[in-house]
CSV table of C-alpha atoms and ligand atoms in Angstrom, one decimal:
chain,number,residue,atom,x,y,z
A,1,UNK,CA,-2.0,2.2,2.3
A,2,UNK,CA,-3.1,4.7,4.8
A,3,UNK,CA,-6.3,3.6,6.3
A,4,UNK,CA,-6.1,5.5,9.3
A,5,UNK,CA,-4.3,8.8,10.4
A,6,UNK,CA,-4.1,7.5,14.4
A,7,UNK,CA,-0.4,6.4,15.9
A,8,UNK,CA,-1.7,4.4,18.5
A,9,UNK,CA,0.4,1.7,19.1
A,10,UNK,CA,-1.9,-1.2,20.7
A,11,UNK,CA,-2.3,-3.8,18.4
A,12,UNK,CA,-5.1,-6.2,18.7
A,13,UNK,CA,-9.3,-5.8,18.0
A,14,UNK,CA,-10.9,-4.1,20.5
A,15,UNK,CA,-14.3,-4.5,21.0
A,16,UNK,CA,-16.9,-3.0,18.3
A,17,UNK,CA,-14.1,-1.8,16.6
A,18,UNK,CA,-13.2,-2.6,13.0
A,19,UNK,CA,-10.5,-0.5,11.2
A,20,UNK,CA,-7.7,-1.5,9.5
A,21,UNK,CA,-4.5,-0.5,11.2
A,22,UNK,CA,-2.2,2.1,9.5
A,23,UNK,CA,1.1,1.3,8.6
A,24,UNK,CA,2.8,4.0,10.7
A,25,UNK,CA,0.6,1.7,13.9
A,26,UNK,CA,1.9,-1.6,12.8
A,27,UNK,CA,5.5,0.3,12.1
A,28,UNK,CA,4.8,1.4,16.0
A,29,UNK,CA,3.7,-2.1,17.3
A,30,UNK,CA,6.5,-4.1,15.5
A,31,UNK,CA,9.4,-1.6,17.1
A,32,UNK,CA,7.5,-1.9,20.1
A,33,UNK,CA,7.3,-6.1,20.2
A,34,UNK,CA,11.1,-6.2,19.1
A,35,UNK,CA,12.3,-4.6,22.3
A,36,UNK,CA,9.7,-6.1,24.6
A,37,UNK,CA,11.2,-10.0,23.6
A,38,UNK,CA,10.3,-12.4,26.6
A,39,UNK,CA,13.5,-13.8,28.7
A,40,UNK,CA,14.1,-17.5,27.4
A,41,UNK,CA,16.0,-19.5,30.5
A,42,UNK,CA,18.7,-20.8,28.3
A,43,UNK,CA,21.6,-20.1,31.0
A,44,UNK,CA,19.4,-22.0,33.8
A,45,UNK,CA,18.7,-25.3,31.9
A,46,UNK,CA,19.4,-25.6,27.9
A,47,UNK,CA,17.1,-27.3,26.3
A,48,UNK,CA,16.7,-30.0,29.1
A,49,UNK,CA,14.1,-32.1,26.5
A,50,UNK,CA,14.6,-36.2,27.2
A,51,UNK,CA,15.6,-38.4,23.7
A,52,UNK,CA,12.4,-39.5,24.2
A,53,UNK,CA,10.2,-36.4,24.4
A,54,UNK,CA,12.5,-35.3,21.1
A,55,UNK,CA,12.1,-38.2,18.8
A,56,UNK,CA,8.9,-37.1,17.6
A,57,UNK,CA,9.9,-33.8,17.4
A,58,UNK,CA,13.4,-33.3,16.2
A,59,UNK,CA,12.7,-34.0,12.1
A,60,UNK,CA,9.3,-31.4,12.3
A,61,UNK,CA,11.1,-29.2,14.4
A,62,UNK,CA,14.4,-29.4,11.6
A,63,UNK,CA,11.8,-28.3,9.0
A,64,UNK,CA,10.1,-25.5,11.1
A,65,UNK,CA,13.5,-23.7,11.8
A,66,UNK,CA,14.3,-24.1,8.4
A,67,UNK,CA,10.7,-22.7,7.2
A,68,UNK,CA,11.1,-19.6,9.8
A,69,UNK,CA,14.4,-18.6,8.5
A,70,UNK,CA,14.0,-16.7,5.0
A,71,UNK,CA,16.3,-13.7,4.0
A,72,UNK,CA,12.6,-12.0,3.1
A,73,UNK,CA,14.2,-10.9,-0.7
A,74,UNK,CA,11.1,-12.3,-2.6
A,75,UNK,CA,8.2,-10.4,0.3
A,76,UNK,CA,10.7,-7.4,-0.1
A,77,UNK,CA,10.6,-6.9,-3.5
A,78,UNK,CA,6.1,-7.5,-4.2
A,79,UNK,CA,5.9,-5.2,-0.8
A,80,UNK,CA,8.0,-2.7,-2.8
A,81,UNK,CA,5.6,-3.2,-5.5
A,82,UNK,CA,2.5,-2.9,-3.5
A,83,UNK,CA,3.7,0.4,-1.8
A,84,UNK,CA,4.7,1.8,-4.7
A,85,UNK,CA,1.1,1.1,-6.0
A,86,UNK,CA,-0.9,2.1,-3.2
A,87,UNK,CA,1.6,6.0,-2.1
A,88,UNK,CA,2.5,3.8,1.2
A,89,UNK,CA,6.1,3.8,1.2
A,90,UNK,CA,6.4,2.9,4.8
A,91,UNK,CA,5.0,-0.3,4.4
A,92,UNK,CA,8.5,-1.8,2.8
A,93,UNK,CA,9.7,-0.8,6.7
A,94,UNK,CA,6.7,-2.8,8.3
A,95,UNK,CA,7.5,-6.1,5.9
A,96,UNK,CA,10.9,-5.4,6.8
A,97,UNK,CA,10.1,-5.7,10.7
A,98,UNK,CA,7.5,-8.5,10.1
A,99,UNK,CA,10.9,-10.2,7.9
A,100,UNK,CA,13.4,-9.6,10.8
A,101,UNK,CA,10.6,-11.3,13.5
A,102,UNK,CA,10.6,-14.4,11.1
A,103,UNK,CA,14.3,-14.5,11.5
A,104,UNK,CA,14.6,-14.1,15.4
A,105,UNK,CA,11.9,-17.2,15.3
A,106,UNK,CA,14.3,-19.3,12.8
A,107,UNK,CA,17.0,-18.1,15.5
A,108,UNK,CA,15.7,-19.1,18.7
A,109,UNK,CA,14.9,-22.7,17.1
A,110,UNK,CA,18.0,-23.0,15.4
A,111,UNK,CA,19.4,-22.2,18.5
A,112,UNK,CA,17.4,-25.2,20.2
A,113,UNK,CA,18.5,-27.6,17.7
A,114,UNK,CA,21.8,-26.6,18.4
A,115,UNK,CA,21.8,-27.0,22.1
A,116,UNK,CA,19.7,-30.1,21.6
A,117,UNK,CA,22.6,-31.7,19.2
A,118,UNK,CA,20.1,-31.8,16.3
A,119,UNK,CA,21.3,-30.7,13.1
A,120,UNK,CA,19.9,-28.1,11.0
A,121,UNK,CA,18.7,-28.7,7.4
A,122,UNK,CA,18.9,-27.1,4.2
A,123,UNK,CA,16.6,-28.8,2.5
A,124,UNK,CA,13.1,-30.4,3.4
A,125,UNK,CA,9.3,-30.7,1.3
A,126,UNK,CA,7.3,-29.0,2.7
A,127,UNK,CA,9.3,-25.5,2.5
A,128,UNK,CA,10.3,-26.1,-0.6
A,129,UNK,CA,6.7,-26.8,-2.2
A,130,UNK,CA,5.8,-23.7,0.1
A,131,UNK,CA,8.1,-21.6,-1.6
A,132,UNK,CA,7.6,-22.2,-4.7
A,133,UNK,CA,4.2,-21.4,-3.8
A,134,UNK,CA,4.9,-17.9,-2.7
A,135,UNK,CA,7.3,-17.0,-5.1
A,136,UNK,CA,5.2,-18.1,-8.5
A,137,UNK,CA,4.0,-14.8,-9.1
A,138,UNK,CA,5.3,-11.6,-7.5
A,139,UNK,CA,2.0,-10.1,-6.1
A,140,UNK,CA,1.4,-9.6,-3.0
A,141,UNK,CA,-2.0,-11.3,-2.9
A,142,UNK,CA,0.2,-14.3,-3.9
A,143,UNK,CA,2.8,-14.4,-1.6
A,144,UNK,CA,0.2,-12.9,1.1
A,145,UNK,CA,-2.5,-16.4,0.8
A,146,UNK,CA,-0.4,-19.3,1.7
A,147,UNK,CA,1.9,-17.2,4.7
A,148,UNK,CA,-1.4,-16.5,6.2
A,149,UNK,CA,-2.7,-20.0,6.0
A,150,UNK,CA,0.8,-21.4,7.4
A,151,UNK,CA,1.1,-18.4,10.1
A,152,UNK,CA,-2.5,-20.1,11.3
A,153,UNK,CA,-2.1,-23.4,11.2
A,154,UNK,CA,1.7,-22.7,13.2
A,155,UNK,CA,-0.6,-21.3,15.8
A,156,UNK,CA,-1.6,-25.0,16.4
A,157,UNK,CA,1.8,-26.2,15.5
A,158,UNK,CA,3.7,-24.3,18.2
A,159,UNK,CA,1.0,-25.1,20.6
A,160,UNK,CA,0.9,-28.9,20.0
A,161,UNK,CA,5.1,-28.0,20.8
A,162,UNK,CA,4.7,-26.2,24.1
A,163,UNK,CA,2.4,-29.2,25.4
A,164,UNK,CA,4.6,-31.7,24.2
A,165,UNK,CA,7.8,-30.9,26.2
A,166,UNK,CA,8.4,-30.3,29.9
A,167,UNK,CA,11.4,-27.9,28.4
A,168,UNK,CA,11.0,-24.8,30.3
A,169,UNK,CA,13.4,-23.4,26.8
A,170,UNK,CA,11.2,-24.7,24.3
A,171,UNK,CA,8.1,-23.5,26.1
A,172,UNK,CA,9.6,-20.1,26.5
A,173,UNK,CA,10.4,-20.2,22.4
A,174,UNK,CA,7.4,-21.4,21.3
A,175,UNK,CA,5.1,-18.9,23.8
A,176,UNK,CA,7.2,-16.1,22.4
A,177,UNK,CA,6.7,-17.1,18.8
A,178,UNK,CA,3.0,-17.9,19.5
A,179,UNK,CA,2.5,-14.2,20.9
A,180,UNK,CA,4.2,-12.9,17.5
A,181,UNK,CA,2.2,-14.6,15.3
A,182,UNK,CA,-1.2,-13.5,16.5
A,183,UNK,CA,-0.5,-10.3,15.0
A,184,UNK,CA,1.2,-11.3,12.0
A,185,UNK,CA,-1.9,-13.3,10.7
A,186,UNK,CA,-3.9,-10.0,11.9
A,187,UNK,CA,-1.7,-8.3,9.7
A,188,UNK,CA,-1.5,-10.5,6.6
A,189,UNK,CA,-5.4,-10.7,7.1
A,190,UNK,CA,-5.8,-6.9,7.2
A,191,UNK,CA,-4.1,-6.1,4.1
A,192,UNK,CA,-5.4,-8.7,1.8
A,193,UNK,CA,-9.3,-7.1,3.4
A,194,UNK,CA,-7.2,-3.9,1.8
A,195,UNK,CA,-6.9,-5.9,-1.1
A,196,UNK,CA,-10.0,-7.1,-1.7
A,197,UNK,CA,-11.9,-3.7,-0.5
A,198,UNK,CA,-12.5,-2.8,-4.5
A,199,UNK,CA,-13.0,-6.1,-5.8
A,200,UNK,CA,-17.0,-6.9,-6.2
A,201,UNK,CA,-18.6,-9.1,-3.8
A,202,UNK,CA,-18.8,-12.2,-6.9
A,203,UNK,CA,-15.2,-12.2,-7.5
A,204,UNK,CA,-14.8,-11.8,-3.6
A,205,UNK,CA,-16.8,-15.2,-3.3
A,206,UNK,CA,-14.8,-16.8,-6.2
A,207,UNK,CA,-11.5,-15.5,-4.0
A,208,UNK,CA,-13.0,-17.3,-1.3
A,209,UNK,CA,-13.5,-20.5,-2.6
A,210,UNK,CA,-9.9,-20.7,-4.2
A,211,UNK,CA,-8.9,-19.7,-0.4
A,212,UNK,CA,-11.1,-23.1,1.1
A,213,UNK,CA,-9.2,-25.1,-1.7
A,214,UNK,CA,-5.9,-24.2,-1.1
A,215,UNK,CA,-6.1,-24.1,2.8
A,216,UNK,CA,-8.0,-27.7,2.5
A,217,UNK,CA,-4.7,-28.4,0.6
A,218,UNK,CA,-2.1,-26.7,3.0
A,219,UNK,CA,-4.0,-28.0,6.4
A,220,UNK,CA,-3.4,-31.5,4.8
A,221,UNK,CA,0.3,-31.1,4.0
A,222,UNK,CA,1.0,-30.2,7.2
A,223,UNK,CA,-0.7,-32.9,9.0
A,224,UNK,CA,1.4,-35.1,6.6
A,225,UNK,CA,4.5,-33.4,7.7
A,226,UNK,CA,3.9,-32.9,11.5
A,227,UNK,CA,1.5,-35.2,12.5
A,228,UNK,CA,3.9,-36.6,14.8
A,229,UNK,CA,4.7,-34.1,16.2
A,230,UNK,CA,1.2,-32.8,16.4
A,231,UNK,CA,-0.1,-35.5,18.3
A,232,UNK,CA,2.6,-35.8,21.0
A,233,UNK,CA,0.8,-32.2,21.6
A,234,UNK,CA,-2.6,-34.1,22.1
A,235,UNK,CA,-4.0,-33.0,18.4
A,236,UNK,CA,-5.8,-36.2,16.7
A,237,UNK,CA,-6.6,-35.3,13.3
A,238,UNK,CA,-10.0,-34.3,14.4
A,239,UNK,CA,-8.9,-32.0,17.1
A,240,UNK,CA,-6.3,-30.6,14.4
A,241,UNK,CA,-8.8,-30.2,11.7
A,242,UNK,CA,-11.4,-28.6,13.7
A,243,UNK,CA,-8.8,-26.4,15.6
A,244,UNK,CA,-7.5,-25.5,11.6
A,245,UNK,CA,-10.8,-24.3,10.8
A,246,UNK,CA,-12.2,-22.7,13.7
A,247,UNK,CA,-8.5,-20.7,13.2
A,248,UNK,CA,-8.9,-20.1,9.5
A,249,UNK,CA,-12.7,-19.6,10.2
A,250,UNK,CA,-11.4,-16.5,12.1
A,251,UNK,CA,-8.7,-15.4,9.7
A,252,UNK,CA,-11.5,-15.3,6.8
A,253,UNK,CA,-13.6,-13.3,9.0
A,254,UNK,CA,-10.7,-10.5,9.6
A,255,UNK,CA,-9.9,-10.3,5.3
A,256,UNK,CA,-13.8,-9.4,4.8
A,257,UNK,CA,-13.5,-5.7,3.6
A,258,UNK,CA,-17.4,-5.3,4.7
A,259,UNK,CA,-15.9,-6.1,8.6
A,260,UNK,CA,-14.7,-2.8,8.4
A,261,UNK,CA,-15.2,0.8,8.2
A,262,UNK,CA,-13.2,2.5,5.8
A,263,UNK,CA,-12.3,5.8,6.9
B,301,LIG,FE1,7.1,-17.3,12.6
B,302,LIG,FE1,4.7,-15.3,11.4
């Protein structure tokens, strides 16, 4: 969908402005971020993470590698859809990007389990019940809702990670994937605003409140999950809650079409 006619590159709201980004600037910004990949000191330490400062970790950290690493055939086939729909067929190439950035995350932690002597799963939950989720119906809007809820609350996740560890590796991995996913949950949050731009301000609401159940239902599942983990990173479930919402909070605020002006 072609928003905007400008190539600039820069991603990330500047101030008073609100525009949705074209998809020939996020195709920019995503060729951009995949050569510009921060340096992760595997050669200097490994992983260099005690037993001890792993054992709450290692069975969260199992699942996350397994959750980040997706061959993307289910997002590729509704963006086909959706660009078909909407005369954008660049936007296949931007998913495709976004796809690939999901892999390089699944990478670097499969990379740390590896190193770490933990082995990789094929199987756990929480990414199966979340992919049954995104792959019920092959819309867009579908697959679009829970991603942006998960990219949010692995904002905290990954966070929680970094403070948990005195690994120099796994701080480097989880700062790089923490960098990526501020502008993937800006661009999940822009296109369903792109979404939602025709729909009337009632059914808008009523989209809403099905978002405050579902993420009420997803923030849960993952403290279930990762709570472990989670608090090793200092989050009680208070801290993790509010940090959820005032993250979400944002993330609703950035899918209001009425945020923007539509060019
Ligand atoms: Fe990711
Ligand atoms: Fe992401």
């Amino acid at each position: 969908m072609r928003e905007s006619t400008s190539a600039t590159p820069a991603i990330g709201q500047r101030a008073g402005e609100r525009r949705v980004r074209s998809t020939e600037e996020w195709l920019a910004y995503f060729r951009l971020n995949a050569r510009r990949q921060r340096k992760i000191p595997w050669q200097s330490s490994g992983v260099a993470a005690s037993p001890a400062e792993l054992a709450p970790l290692r069975r969260s950290l199992q699942a996350w590698q397994l959750g980040e690493t997706s061959d993307g055939r289910h997002l590729a086939a509704s963006a086909d859809r959706f660009a078909a729909a909407t005369g954008d067929p660049a936007y296949r190439e931007v998913i495709d990007l976004f796809i690939r950035e999901e892999q390089r995350h699944g990478a670097l932690l499969g990379r740390i389990l590896d190193d770490a002597g933990i082995p990789r799963r094929q199987a756990d939950w929480g990414d199966t019940l979340f992919r049954r989720l995104r792959y019920s119906i092959t819309d867009i809007e579908v697959w679009t809702t829970p991603v942006v809820m998960v990219e949010v609350l692995a904002m905290i996740y990954y966070n929680a990670i970094r403070r948990a560890t005195g690994s120099p590796v796994l701080r480097a991995v989880c700062a790089q994937i923490l960098a990526d996913e501020v502008p993937h949950v800006q661009l999940q949050c822009e296109r369903l605003a792109v979404l939602f731009r025709h729909r009337s301000r009632t059914r808008y609401r009523a989209t809403m409140l099905a978002h405050r159940v579902l993420f009420l239902a997803v923030m849960l599942l993952v403290w279930v999950g990762h709570h472990r983990a989670l608090r090793s990173g200092g989050y009680s479930w208070t801290h993790y809650r509010r940090a959820a919402y005032a993250k979400m909070n944002r993330a609703w605020q950035r899918m209001d079409p009425q945020r923007y002006v539509w060019t």
